[in-house]
PDB file of C-alpha atoms in Angstrom:
ATOM      1  CA  UNK A   1     -13.445  -9.090  20.380  1.00 87.00           C
ATOM      2  CA  UNK A   2     -10.667  -7.190  22.060  1.00 90.00           C
ATOM      3  CA  UNK A   3      -7.105  -7.250  20.926  1.00 89.00           C
ATOM      4  CA  UNK A   4      -4.860  -6.672  23.804  1.00 93.00           C
ATOM      5  CA  UNK A   5      -2.085  -4.149  23.980  1.00 94.00           C
ATOM      6  CA  UNK A   6       0.395  -7.066  23.919  1.00 96.00           C
ATOM      7  CA  UNK A   7      -1.182  -8.399  20.717  1.00 95.00           C
ATOM      8  CA  UNK A   8      -1.019  -4.962  18.996  1.00 93.00           C
ATOM      9  CA  UNK A   9       2.497  -4.400  20.104  1.00 95.00           C
ATOM     10  CA  UNK A  10       3.479  -7.788  18.728  1.00 96.00           C
ATOM     11  CA  UNK A  11       1.710  -6.962  15.359  1.00 95.00           C
ATOM     12  CA  UNK A  12       3.648  -3.690  15.301  1.00 95.00           C
ATOM     13  CA  UNK A  13       6.916  -5.640  15.915  1.00 96.00           C
ATOM     14  CA  UNK A  14       6.203  -8.008  13.127  1.00 95.00           C
ATOM     15  CA  UNK A  15       5.190  -5.258  10.633  1.00 95.00           C
ATOM     16  CA  UNK A  16       8.522  -3.504  11.465  1.00 95.00           C
ATOM     17  CA  UNK A  17      10.580  -6.676  10.932  1.00 96.00           C
ATOM     18  CA  UNK A  18       8.756  -7.208   7.617  1.00 95.00           C
ATOM     19  CA  UNK A  19       9.130  -3.669   6.568  1.00 93.00           C
ATOM     20  CA  UNK A  20      12.825  -3.131   7.494  1.00 95.00           C
ATOM     21  CA  UNK A  21      13.921  -6.716   6.663  1.00 94.00           C
ATOM     22  CA  UNK A  22      12.227  -6.342   3.289  1.00 90.00           C
ATOM     23  CA  UNK A  23      10.502  -9.711   3.827  1.00 93.00           C
ATOM     24  CA  UNK A  24       8.267  -9.471   0.769  1.00 91.00           C
ATOM     25  CA  UNK A  25       6.779 -12.943   1.264  1.00 95.00           C
ATOM     26  CA  UNK A  26       5.189 -11.725   4.593  1.00 95.00           C
ATOM     27  CA  UNK A  27       4.283  -8.297   3.182  1.00 93.00           C
ATOM     28  CA  UNK A  28       0.662  -9.068   2.035  1.00 95.00           C
ATOM     29  CA  UNK A  29      -0.282 -10.793   5.372  1.00 96.00           C
ATOM     30  CA  UNK A  30       1.196  -8.027   7.335  1.00 95.00           C
ATOM     31  CA  UNK A  31      -0.735  -5.370   5.347  1.00 94.00           C
ATOM     32  CA  UNK A  32      -3.927  -7.372   5.648  1.00 96.00           C
ATOM     33  CA  UNK A  33      -3.583  -7.640   9.518  1.00 96.00           C
ATOM     34  CA  UNK A  34      -3.015  -3.767   9.755  1.00 94.00           C
ATOM     35  CA  UNK A  35      -5.793  -3.159   7.335  1.00 95.00           C
ATOM     36  CA  UNK A  36      -8.147  -5.231   9.486  1.00 95.00           C
ATOM     37  CA  UNK A  37      -7.228  -3.206  12.505  1.00 94.00           C
ATOM     38  CA  UNK A  38      -7.646   0.190  10.791  1.00 94.00           C
ATOM     39  CA  UNK A  39     -10.896  -0.771   9.127  1.00 95.00           C
ATOM     40  CA  UNK A  40     -12.369  -1.657  12.519  1.00 95.00           C
ATOM     41  CA  UNK A  41     -11.736   1.654  13.963  1.00 93.00           C
ATOM     42  CA  UNK A  42     -14.180   4.393  13.419  1.00 93.00           C
ATOM     43  CA  UNK A  43     -11.487   6.927  13.975  1.00 94.00           C
ATOM     44  CA  UNK A  44      -8.123   7.137  15.762  1.00 92.00           C
ATOM     45  CA  UNK A  45      -6.640   9.939  17.962  1.00 94.00           C
ATOM     46  CA  UNK A  46      -2.947  10.300  17.014  1.00 93.00           C
ATOM     47  CA  UNK A  47      -0.155  12.830  17.610  1.00 95.00           C
ATOM     48  CA  UNK A  48       0.061  15.652  15.181  1.00 96.00           C
ATOM     49  CA  UNK A  49       3.548  14.489  14.035  1.00 96.00           C
ATOM     50  CA  UNK A  50       2.153  10.994  13.248  1.00 94.00           C
ATOM     51  CA  UNK A  51      -0.765  12.381  11.423  1.00 95.00           C
ATOM     52  CA  UNK A  52       1.618  14.553   9.324  1.00 97.00           C
ATOM     53  CA  UNK A  53       3.969  11.577   8.548  1.00 96.00           C
ATOM     54  CA  UNK A  54       0.916   9.477   7.577  1.00 95.00           C
ATOM     55  CA  UNK A  55      -0.302  12.194   5.310  1.00 96.00           C
ATOM     56  CA  UNK A  56       3.068  12.400   3.638  1.00 97.00           C
ATOM     57  CA  UNK A  57       3.185   8.756   3.147  1.00 95.00           C
ATOM     58  CA  UNK A  58      -0.336   8.702   1.644  1.00 95.00           C
ATOM     59  CA  UNK A  59       0.670  11.441  -0.797  1.00 97.00           C
ATOM     60  CA  UNK A  60       3.586   9.320  -1.793  1.00 96.00           C
ATOM     61  CA  UNK A  61       1.522   6.146  -2.293  1.00 95.00           C
ATOM     62  CA  UNK A  62      -1.039   8.010  -4.310  1.00 96.00           C
ATOM     63  CA  UNK A  63       1.692   9.568  -6.558  1.00 96.00           C
ATOM     64  CA  UNK A  64       3.351   6.075  -7.118  1.00 95.00           C
ATOM     65  CA  UNK A  65       0.015   4.576  -8.015  1.00 94.00           C
ATOM     66  CA  UNK A  66      -0.822   7.494 -10.492  1.00 95.00           C
ATOM     67  CA  UNK A  67       2.602   7.089 -12.044  1.00 94.00           C
ATOM     68  CA  UNK A  68       2.172   3.447 -12.444  1.00 94.00           C
ATOM     69  CA  UNK A  69      -1.413   3.938 -13.794  1.00 93.00           C
ATOM     70  CA  UNK A  70      -0.161   6.528 -16.334  1.00 93.00           C
ATOM     71  CA  UNK A  71       2.585   4.254 -17.359  1.00 91.00           C
ATOM     72  CA  UNK A  72       0.352   1.361 -17.892  1.00 91.00           C
ATOM     73  CA  UNK A  73      -2.096   3.521 -19.987  1.00 91.00           C
ATOM     74  CA  UNK A  74       1.020   4.613 -22.068  1.00 91.00           C
ATOM     75  CA  UNK A  75       1.978   1.125 -22.634  1.00 89.00           C
ATOM     76  CA  UNK A  76      -1.614   0.013 -23.595  1.00 89.00           C
ATOM     77  CA  UNK A  77      -1.880   2.981 -25.976  1.00 89.00           C
ATOM     78  CA  UNK A  78       1.412   2.246 -27.799  1.00 88.00           C
ATOM     79  CA  UNK A  79       0.371  -1.451 -27.982  1.00 86.00           C
ATOM     80  CA  UNK A  80      -3.055  -0.589 -29.504  1.00 86.00           C
ATOM     81  CA  UNK A  81      -1.497   1.820 -32.005  1.00 84.00           C
ATOM     82  CA  UNK A  82       1.069  -0.837 -33.070  1.00 80.00           C
ATOM     83  CA  UNK A  83      -1.640  -3.257 -33.731  1.00 72.00           C
ATOM     84  CA  UNK A  84      -3.352  -0.814 -35.923  1.00 70.00           C
ATOM     85  CA  UNK A  85      -0.253  -0.103 -38.003  1.00 61.00           C
ATOM     86  CA  UNK A  86       0.886  -3.750 -38.228  1.00 57.00           C
ATOM     87  CA  UNK A  87      -2.318  -5.957 -38.319  1.00 57.00           C
ATOM     88  CA  UNK A  88      -1.616  -9.748 -38.180  1.00 58.00           C
ATOM     89  CA  UNK A  89      -2.708 -11.992 -40.918  1.00 53.00           C
TER      90      UNK A  89
END
């Protein structure tokens, strides 16, 4: 099935509205649509500036996820340590 340029342009417009308008309720569906498009492509030829921007965004996303993961591990470790020092019962 072919997604027309008009449909792709509309999807880009909606994604821009959701992102810039901070429409969190529509964020998941927007990401899902964009994910479907990206997953369906074996590769994409993009201008160098776009690729560089995407790489920077990916680095930022990875850093945020690592930070969240590290923070979660710290919380779990502290919680486990408290449980060992102060057993219930």
